PDB file of C-alpha atoms and ligand atoms in Angstrom:
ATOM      1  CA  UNK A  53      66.937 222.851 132.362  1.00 60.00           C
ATOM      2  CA  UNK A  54      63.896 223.490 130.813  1.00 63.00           C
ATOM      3  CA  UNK A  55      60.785 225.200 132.895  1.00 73.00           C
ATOM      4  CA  UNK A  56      57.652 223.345 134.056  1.00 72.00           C
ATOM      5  CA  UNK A  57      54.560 224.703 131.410  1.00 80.00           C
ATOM      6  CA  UNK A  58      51.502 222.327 132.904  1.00 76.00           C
ATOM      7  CA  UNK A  59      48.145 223.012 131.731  1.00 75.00           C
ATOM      8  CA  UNK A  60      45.586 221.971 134.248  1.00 75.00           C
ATOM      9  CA  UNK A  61      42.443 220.464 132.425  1.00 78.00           C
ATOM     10  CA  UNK A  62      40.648 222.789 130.246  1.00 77.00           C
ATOM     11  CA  UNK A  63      43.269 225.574 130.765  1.00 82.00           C
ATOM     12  CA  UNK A  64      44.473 227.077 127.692  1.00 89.00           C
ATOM     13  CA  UNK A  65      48.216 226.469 127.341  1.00 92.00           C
ATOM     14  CA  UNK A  66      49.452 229.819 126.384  1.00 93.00           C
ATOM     15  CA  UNK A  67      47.885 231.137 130.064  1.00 93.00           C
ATOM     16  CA  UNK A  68      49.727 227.881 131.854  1.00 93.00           C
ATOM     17  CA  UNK A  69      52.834 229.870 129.856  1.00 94.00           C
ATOM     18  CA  UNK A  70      51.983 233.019 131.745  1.00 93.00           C
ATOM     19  CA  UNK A  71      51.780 231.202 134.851  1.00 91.00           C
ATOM     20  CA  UNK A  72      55.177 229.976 134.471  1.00 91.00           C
ATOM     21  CA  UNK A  73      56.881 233.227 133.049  1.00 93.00           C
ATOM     22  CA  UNK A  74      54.979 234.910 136.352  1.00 89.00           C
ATOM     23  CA  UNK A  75      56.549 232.254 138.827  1.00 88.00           C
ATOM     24  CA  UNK A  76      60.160 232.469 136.751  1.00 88.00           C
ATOM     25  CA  UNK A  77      60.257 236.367 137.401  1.00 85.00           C
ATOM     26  CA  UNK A  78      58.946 236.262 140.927  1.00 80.00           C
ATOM     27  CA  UNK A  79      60.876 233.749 142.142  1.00 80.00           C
ATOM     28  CA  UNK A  80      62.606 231.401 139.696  1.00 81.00           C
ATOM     29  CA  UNK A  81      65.172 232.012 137.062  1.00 86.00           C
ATOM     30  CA  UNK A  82      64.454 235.525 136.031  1.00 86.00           C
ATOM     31  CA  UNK A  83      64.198 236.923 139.313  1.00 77.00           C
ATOM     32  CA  UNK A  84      67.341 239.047 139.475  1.00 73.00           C
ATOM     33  CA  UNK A  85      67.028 239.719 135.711  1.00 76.00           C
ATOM     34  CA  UNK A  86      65.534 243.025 133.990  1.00 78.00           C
ATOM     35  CA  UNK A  87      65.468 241.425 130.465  1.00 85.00           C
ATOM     36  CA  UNK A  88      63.923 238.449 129.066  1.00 91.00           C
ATOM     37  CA  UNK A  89      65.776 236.206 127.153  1.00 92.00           C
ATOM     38  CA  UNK A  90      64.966 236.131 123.241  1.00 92.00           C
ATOM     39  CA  UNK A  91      61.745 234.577 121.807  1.00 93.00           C
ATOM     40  CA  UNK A  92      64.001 231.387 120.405  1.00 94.00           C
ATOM     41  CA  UNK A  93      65.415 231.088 123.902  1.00 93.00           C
ATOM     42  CA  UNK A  94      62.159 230.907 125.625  1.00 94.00           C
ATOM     43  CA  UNK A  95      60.255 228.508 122.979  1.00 94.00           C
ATOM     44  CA  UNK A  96      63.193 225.985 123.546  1.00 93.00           C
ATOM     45  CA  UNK A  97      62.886 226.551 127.245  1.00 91.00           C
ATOM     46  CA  UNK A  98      58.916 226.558 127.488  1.00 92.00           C
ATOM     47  CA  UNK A  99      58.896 224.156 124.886  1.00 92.00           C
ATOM     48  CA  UNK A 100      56.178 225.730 122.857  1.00 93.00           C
ATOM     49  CA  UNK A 101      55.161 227.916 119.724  1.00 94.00           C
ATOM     50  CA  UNK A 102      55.927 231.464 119.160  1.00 96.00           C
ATOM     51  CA  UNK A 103      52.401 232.169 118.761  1.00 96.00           C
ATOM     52  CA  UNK A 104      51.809 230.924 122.463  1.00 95.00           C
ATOM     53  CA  UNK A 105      54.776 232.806 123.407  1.00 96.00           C
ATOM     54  CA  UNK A 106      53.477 235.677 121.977  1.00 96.00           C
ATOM     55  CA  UNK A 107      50.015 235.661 123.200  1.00 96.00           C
ATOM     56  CA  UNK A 108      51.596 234.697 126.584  1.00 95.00           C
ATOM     57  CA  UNK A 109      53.849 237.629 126.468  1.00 95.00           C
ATOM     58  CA  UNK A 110      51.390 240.186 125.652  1.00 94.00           C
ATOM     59  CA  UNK A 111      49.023 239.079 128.609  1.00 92.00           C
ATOM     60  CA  UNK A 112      52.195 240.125 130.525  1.00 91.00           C
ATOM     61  CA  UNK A 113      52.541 243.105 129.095  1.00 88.00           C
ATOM     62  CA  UNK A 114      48.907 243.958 129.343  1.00 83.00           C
ATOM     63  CA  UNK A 115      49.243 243.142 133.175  1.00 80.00           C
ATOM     64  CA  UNK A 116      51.916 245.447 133.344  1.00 76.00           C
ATOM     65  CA  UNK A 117      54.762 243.055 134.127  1.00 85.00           C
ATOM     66  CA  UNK A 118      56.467 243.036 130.898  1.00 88.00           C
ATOM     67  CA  UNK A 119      57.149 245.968 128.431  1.00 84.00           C
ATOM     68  CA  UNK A 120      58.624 246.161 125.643  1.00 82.00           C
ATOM     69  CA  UNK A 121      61.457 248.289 124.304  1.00 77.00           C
ATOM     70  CA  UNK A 122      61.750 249.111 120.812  1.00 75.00           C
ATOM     71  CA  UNK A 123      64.414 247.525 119.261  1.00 77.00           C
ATOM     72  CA  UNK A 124      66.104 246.181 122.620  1.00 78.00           C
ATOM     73  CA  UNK A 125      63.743 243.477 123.611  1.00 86.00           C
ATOM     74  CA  UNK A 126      61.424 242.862 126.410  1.00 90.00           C
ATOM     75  CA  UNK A 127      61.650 243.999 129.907  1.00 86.00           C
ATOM     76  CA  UNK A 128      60.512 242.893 133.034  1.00 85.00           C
ATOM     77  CA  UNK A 129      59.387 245.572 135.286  1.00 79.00           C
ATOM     78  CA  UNK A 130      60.720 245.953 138.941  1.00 72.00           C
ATOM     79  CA  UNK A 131      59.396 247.121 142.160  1.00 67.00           C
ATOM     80  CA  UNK A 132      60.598 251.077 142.345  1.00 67.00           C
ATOM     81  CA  UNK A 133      61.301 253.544 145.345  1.00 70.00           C
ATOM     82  CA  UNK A 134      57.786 255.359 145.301  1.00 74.00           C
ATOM     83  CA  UNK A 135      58.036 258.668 146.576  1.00 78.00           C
ATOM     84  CA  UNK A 136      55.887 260.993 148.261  1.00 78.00           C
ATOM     85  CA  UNK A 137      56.325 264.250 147.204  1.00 77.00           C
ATOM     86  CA  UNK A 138      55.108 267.598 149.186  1.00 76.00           C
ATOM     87  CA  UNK A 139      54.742 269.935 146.740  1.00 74.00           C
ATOM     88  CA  UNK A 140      55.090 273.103 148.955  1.00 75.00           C
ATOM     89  CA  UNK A 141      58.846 272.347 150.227  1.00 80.00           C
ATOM     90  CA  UNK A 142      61.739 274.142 147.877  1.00 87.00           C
ATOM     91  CA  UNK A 143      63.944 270.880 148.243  1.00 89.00           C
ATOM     92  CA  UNK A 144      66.285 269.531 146.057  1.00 94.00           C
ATOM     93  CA  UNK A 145      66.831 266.287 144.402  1.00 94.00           C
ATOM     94  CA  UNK A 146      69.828 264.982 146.524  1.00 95.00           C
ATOM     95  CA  UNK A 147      68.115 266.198 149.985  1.00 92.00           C
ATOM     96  CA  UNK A 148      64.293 264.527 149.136  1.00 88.00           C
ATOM     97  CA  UNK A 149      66.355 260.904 148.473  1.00 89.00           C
ATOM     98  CA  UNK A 150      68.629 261.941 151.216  1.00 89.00           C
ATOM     99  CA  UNK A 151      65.505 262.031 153.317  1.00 85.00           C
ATOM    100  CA  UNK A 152      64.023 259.012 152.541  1.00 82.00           C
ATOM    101  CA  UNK A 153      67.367 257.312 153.214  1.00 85.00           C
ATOM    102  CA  UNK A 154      67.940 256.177 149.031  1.00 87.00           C
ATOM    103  CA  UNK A 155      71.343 257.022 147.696  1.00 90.00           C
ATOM    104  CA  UNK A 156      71.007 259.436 144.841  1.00 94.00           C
ATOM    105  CA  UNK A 157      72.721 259.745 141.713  1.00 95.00           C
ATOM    106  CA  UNK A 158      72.687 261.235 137.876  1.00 96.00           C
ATOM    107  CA  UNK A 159      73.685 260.268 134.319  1.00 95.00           C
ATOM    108  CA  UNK A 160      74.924 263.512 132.687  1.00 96.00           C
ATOM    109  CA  UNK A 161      72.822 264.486 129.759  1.00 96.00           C
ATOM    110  CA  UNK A 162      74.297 268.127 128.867  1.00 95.00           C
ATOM    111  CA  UNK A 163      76.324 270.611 130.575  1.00 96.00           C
ATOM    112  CA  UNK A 164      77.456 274.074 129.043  1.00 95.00           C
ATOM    113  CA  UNK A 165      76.839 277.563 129.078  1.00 96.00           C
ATOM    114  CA  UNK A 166      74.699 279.016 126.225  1.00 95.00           C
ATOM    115  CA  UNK A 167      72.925 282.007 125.095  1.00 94.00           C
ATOM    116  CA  UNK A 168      69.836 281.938 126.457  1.00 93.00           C
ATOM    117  CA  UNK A 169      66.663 280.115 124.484  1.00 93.00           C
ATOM    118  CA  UNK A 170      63.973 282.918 124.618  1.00 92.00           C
ATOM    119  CA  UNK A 171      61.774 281.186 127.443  1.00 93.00           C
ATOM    120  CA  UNK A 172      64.768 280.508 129.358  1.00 94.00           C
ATOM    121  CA  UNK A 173      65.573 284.773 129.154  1.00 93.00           C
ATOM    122  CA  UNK A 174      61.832 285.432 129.924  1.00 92.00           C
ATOM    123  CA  UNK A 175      61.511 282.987 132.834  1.00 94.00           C
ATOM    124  CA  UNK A 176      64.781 283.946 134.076  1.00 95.00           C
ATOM    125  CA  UNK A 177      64.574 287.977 133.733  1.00 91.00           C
ATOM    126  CA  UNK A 178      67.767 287.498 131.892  1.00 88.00           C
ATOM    127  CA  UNK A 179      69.300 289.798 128.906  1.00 84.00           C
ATOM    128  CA  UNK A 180      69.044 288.314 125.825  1.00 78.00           C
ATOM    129  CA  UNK A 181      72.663 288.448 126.149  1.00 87.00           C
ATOM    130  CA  UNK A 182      73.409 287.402 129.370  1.00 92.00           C
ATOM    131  CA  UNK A 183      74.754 283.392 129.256  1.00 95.00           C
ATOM    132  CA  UNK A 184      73.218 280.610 130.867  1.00 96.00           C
ATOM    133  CA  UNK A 185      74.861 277.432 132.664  1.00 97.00           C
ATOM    134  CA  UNK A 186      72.603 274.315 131.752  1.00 97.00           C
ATOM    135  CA  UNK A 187      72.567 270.978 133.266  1.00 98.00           C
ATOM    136  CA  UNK A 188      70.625 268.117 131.786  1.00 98.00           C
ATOM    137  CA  UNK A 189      70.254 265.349 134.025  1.00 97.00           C
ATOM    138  CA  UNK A 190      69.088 262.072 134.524  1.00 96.00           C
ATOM    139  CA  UNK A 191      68.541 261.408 137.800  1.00 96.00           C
ATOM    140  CA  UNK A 192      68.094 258.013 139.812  1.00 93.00           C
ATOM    141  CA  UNK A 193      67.152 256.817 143.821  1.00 90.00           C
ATOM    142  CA  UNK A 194      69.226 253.678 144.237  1.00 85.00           C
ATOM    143  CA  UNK A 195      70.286 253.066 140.528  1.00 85.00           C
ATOM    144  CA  UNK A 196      66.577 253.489 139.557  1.00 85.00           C
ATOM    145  CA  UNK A 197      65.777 256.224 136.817  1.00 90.00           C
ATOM    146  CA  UNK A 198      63.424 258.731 138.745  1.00 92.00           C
ATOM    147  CA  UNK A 199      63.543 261.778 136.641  1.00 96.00           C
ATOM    148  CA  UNK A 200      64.902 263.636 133.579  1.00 97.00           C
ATOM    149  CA  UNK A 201      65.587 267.621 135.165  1.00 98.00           C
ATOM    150  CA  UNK A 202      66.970 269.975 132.845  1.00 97.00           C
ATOM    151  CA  UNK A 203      67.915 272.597 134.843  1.00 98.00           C
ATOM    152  CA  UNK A 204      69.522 276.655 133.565  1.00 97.00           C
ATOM    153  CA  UNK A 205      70.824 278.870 135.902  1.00 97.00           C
ATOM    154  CA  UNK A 206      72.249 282.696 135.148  1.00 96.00           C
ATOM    155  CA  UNK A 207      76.378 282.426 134.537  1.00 95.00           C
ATOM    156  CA  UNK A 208      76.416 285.536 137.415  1.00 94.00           C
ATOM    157  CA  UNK A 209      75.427 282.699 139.917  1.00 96.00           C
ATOM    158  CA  UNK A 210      77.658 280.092 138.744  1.00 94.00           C
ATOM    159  CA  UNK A 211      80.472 281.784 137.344  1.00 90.00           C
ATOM    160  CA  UNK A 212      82.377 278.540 137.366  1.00 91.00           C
ATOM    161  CA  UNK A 213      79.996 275.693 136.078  1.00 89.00           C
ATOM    162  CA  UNK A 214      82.845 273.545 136.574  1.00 91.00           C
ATOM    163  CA  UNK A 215      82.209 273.541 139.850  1.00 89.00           C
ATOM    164  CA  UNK A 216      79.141 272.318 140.068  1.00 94.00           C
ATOM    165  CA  UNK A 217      78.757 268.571 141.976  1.00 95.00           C
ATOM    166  CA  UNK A 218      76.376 266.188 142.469  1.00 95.00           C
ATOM    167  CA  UNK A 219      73.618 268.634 143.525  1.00 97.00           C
ATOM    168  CA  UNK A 220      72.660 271.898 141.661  1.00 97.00           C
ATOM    169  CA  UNK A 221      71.723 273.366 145.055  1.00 96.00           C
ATOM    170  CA  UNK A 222      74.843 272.897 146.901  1.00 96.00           C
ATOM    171  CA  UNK A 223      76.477 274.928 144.472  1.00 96.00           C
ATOM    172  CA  UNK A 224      74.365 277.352 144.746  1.00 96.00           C
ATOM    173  CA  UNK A 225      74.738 277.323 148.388  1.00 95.00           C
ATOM    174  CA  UNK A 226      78.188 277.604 148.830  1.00 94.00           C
ATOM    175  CA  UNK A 227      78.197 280.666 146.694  1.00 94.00           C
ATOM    176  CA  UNK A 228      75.195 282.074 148.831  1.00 95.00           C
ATOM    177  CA  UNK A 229      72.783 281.824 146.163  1.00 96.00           C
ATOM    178  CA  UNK A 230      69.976 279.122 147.827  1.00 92.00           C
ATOM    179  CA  UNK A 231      66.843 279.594 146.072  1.00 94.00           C
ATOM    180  CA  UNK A 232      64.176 280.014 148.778  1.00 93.00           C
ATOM    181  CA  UNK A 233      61.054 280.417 147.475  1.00 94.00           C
ATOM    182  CA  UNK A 234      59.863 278.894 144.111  1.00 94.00           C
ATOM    183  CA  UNK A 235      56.931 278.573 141.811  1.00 94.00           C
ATOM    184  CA  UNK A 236      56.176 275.636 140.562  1.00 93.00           C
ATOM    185  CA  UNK A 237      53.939 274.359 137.856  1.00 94.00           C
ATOM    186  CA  UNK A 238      52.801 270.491 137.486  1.00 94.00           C
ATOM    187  CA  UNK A 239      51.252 268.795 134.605  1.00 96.00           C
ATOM    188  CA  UNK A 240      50.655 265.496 133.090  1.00 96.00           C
ATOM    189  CA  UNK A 241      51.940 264.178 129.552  1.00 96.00           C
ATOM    190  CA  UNK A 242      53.062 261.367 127.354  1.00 96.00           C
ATOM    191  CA  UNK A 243      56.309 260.280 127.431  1.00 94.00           C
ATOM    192  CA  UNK A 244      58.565 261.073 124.220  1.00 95.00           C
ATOM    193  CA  UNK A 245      60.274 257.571 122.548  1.00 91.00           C
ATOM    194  CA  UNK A 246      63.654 259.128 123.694  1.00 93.00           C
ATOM    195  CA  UNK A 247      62.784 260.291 127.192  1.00 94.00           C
ATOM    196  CA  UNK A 248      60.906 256.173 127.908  1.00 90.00           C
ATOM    197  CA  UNK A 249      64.039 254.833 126.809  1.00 87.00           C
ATOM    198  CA  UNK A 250      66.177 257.516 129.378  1.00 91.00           C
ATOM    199  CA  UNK A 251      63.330 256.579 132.294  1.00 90.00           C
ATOM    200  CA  UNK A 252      63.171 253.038 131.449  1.00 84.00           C
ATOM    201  CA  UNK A 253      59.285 253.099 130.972  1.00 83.00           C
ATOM    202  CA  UNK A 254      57.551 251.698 127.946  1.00 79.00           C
ATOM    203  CA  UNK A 255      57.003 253.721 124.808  1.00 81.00           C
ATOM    204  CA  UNK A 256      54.166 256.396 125.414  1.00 87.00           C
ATOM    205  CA  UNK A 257      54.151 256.023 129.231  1.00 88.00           C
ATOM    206  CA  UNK A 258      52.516 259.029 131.015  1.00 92.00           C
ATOM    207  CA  UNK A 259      54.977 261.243 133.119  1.00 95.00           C
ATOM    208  CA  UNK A 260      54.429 264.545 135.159  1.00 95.00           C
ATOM    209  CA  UNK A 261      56.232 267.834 133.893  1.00 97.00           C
ATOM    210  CA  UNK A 262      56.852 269.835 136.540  1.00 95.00           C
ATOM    211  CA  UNK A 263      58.877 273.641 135.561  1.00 96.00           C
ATOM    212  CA  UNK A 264      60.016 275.178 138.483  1.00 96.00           C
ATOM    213  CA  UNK A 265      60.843 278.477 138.740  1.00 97.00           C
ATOM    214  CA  UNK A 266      63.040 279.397 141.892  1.00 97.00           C
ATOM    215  CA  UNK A 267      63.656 282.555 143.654  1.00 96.00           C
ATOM    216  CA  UNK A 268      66.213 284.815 146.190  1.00 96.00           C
ATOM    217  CA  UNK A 269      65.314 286.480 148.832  1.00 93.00           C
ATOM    218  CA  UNK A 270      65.484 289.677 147.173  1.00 93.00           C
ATOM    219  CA  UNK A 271      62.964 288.139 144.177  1.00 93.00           C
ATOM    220  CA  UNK A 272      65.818 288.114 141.634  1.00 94.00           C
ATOM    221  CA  UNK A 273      65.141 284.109 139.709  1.00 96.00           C
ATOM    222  CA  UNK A 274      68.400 281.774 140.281  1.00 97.00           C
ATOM    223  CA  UNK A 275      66.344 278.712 138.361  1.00 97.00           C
ATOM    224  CA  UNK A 276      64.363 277.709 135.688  1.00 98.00           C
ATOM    225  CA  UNK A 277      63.890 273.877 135.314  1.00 98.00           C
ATOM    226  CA  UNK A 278      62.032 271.855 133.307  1.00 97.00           C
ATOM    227  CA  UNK A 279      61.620 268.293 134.892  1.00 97.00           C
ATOM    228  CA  UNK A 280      60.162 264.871 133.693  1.00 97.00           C
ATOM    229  CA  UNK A 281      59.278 262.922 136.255  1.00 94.00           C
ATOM    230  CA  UNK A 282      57.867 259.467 136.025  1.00 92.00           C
ATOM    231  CA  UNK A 283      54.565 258.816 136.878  1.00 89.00           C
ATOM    232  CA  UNK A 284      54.989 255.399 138.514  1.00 84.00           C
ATOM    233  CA  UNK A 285      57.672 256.593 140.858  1.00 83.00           C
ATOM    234  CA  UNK A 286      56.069 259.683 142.773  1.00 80.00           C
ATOM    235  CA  UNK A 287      53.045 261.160 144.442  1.00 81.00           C
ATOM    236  CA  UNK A 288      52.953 264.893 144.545  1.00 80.00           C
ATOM    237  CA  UNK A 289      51.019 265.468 148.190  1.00 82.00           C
ATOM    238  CA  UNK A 290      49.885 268.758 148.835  1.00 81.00           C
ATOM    239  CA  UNK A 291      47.809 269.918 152.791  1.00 80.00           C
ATOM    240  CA  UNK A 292      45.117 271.842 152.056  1.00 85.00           C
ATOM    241  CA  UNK A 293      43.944 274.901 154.520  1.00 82.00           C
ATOM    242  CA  UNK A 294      40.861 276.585 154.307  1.00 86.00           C
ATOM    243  CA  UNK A 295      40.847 279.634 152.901  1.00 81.00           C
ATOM    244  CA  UNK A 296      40.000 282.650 155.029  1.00 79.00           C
ATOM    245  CA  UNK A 297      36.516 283.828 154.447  1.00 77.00           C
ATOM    246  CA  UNK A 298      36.169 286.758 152.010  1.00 75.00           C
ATOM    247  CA  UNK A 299      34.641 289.877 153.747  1.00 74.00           C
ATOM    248  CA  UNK A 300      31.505 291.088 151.977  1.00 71.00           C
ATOM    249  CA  UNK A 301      32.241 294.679 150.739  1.00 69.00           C
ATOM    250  CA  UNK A 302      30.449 297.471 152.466  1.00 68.00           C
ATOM    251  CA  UNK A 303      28.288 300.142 150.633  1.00 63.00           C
TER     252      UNK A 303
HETATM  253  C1  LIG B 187      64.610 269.220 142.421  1.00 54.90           C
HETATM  254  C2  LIG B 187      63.943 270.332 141.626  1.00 54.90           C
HETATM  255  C3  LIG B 187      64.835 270.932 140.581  1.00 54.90           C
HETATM  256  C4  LIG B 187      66.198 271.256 141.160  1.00 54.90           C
HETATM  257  C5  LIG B 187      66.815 270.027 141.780  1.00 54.90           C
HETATM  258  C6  LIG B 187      68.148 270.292 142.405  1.00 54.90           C
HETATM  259  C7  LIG B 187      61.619 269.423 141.492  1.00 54.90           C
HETATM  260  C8  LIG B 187      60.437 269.183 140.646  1.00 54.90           C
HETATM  261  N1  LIG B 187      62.717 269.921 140.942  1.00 54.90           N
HETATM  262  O1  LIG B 187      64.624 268.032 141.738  1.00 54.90           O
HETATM  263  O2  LIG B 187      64.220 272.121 140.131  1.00 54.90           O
HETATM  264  O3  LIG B 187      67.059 271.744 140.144  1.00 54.90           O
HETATM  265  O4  LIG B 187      65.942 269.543 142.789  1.00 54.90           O
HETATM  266  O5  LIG B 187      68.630 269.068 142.903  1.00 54.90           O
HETATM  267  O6  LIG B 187      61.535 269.187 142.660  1.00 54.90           O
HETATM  268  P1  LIG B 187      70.131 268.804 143.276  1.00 54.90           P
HETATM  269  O7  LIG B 187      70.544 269.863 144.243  1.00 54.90           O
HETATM  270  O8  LIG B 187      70.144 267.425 143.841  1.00 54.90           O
HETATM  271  O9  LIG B 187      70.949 268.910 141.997  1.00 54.90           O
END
């Protein structure tokens, strides 16, 4: 059946297209769907040009409705878990979705133990010798793509990598290793072409790096991760405290 495209007096017809693509993915046809169809499809749908379709689509876009992914068409975007984030809790992954009562879950990405790369040894104390176990993950709240966290942890801890579950921390747990204090450093950055496609955000998105350096009790490091995590799906909180008033020195 083909969709409704009325343009009220005056209106130019390629924003009565918008109107009708905006209805179609709120409500309508395209409501469930996280593609559009193809620019043929539409035109014989819409019954119009490709140049309205065009200048239709990219109002989308430009609202932030539609992106586009290269090579694999255009996307519609959908409503996300948005998370609020304290940034002085040492949580993990699983626990903070566990919290906020969304199921989560990971796409593999790499897994392996390696020589360490030179920043991993230095942020990790570790030998230049001394192997690492690193996890690459994707990881998602309810299917949704939250974060990329690539994660390396000294062998000693996780002798068997193997081992190693659905949560990072859990494994370190059961072998008595639970990080519990960490450093963590936050900053904000465009997305590579690789990681939007992994995160599902359009090309040159902005994202939050966060490396997070995690300790034992006895200060030995257990962690060093380097995590992407997408701007548009958390809110790093922090409380604030006033500091306590420096003393003036006396003479
Ligand atoms: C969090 C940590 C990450 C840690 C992971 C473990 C941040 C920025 N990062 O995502 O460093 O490796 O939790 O999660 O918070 P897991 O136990 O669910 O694998």
């Amino acid at each position: 059946m083909p969709m409704t495209v009325e343009a009220v007096r005056g209106q130019k017809l390629y924003l009565a297209v918008v109107d009708a693509l905006r209805r179609e993915i709120e409500t309508g046809r395209f409501a469930e769907a996280q593609l559009l169809p193809a620019e043929r499809v539409l035109c014989e749908l819409l019954h119009v040009s490709r140049t309205t379709l065009r200048k239709a689509i990219a109002d989308l876009i430009g609202e932030g409705v539609l992106f586009h992914r290269h090579g694999a068409g255009t996307f519609i975007h959908r409503a996300r878990p948005r998370v609020e984030q304290p940034s002085s809790r040492l949580t993990s992954f699983t626990e903070d979705m566990r919290l906020r009562g969304l199921e989560a879950s990971s796409r593999e990405l790499e897994r392996g133990v390696f020589l360490p790369t030179p920043e991993e040894a230095m942020m990790l104390g570790a030998g230049p010798n001394e192997r690492v176990f690193r996890l690459g993950r994707l990881r998602l709240a309810d299917g949704s793509p939250m974060a990329i966290e690539r994660a390396a942890v000294p062998l000693r801890y996780l002798p068997d990598p193997d081992t190693v579950g659905a949560s990072l921390y859990e494994a370190l747990s059961a072998r008595g290793f639970k990080p519990s204090r960490g450093l963590q450093r936050l900053r904000a950055i465009v997305v590579s072409d690789a990681d939007a496609e992994l995160l599902g955000v359009a090309r040159n998105s902005p994202a939050l790096h966060i490396q997070r350096i995690a300790y034992l009790a006895d200060g030995s490091c257990v962690e060093f991760t380097k995590s992407l995590y997408r701007a548009d799906a958390y809110d790093f909180v922090s409380e604030l405290a006033l500091s306590p008033p420096v003393r003036k020195a006396r003479r």
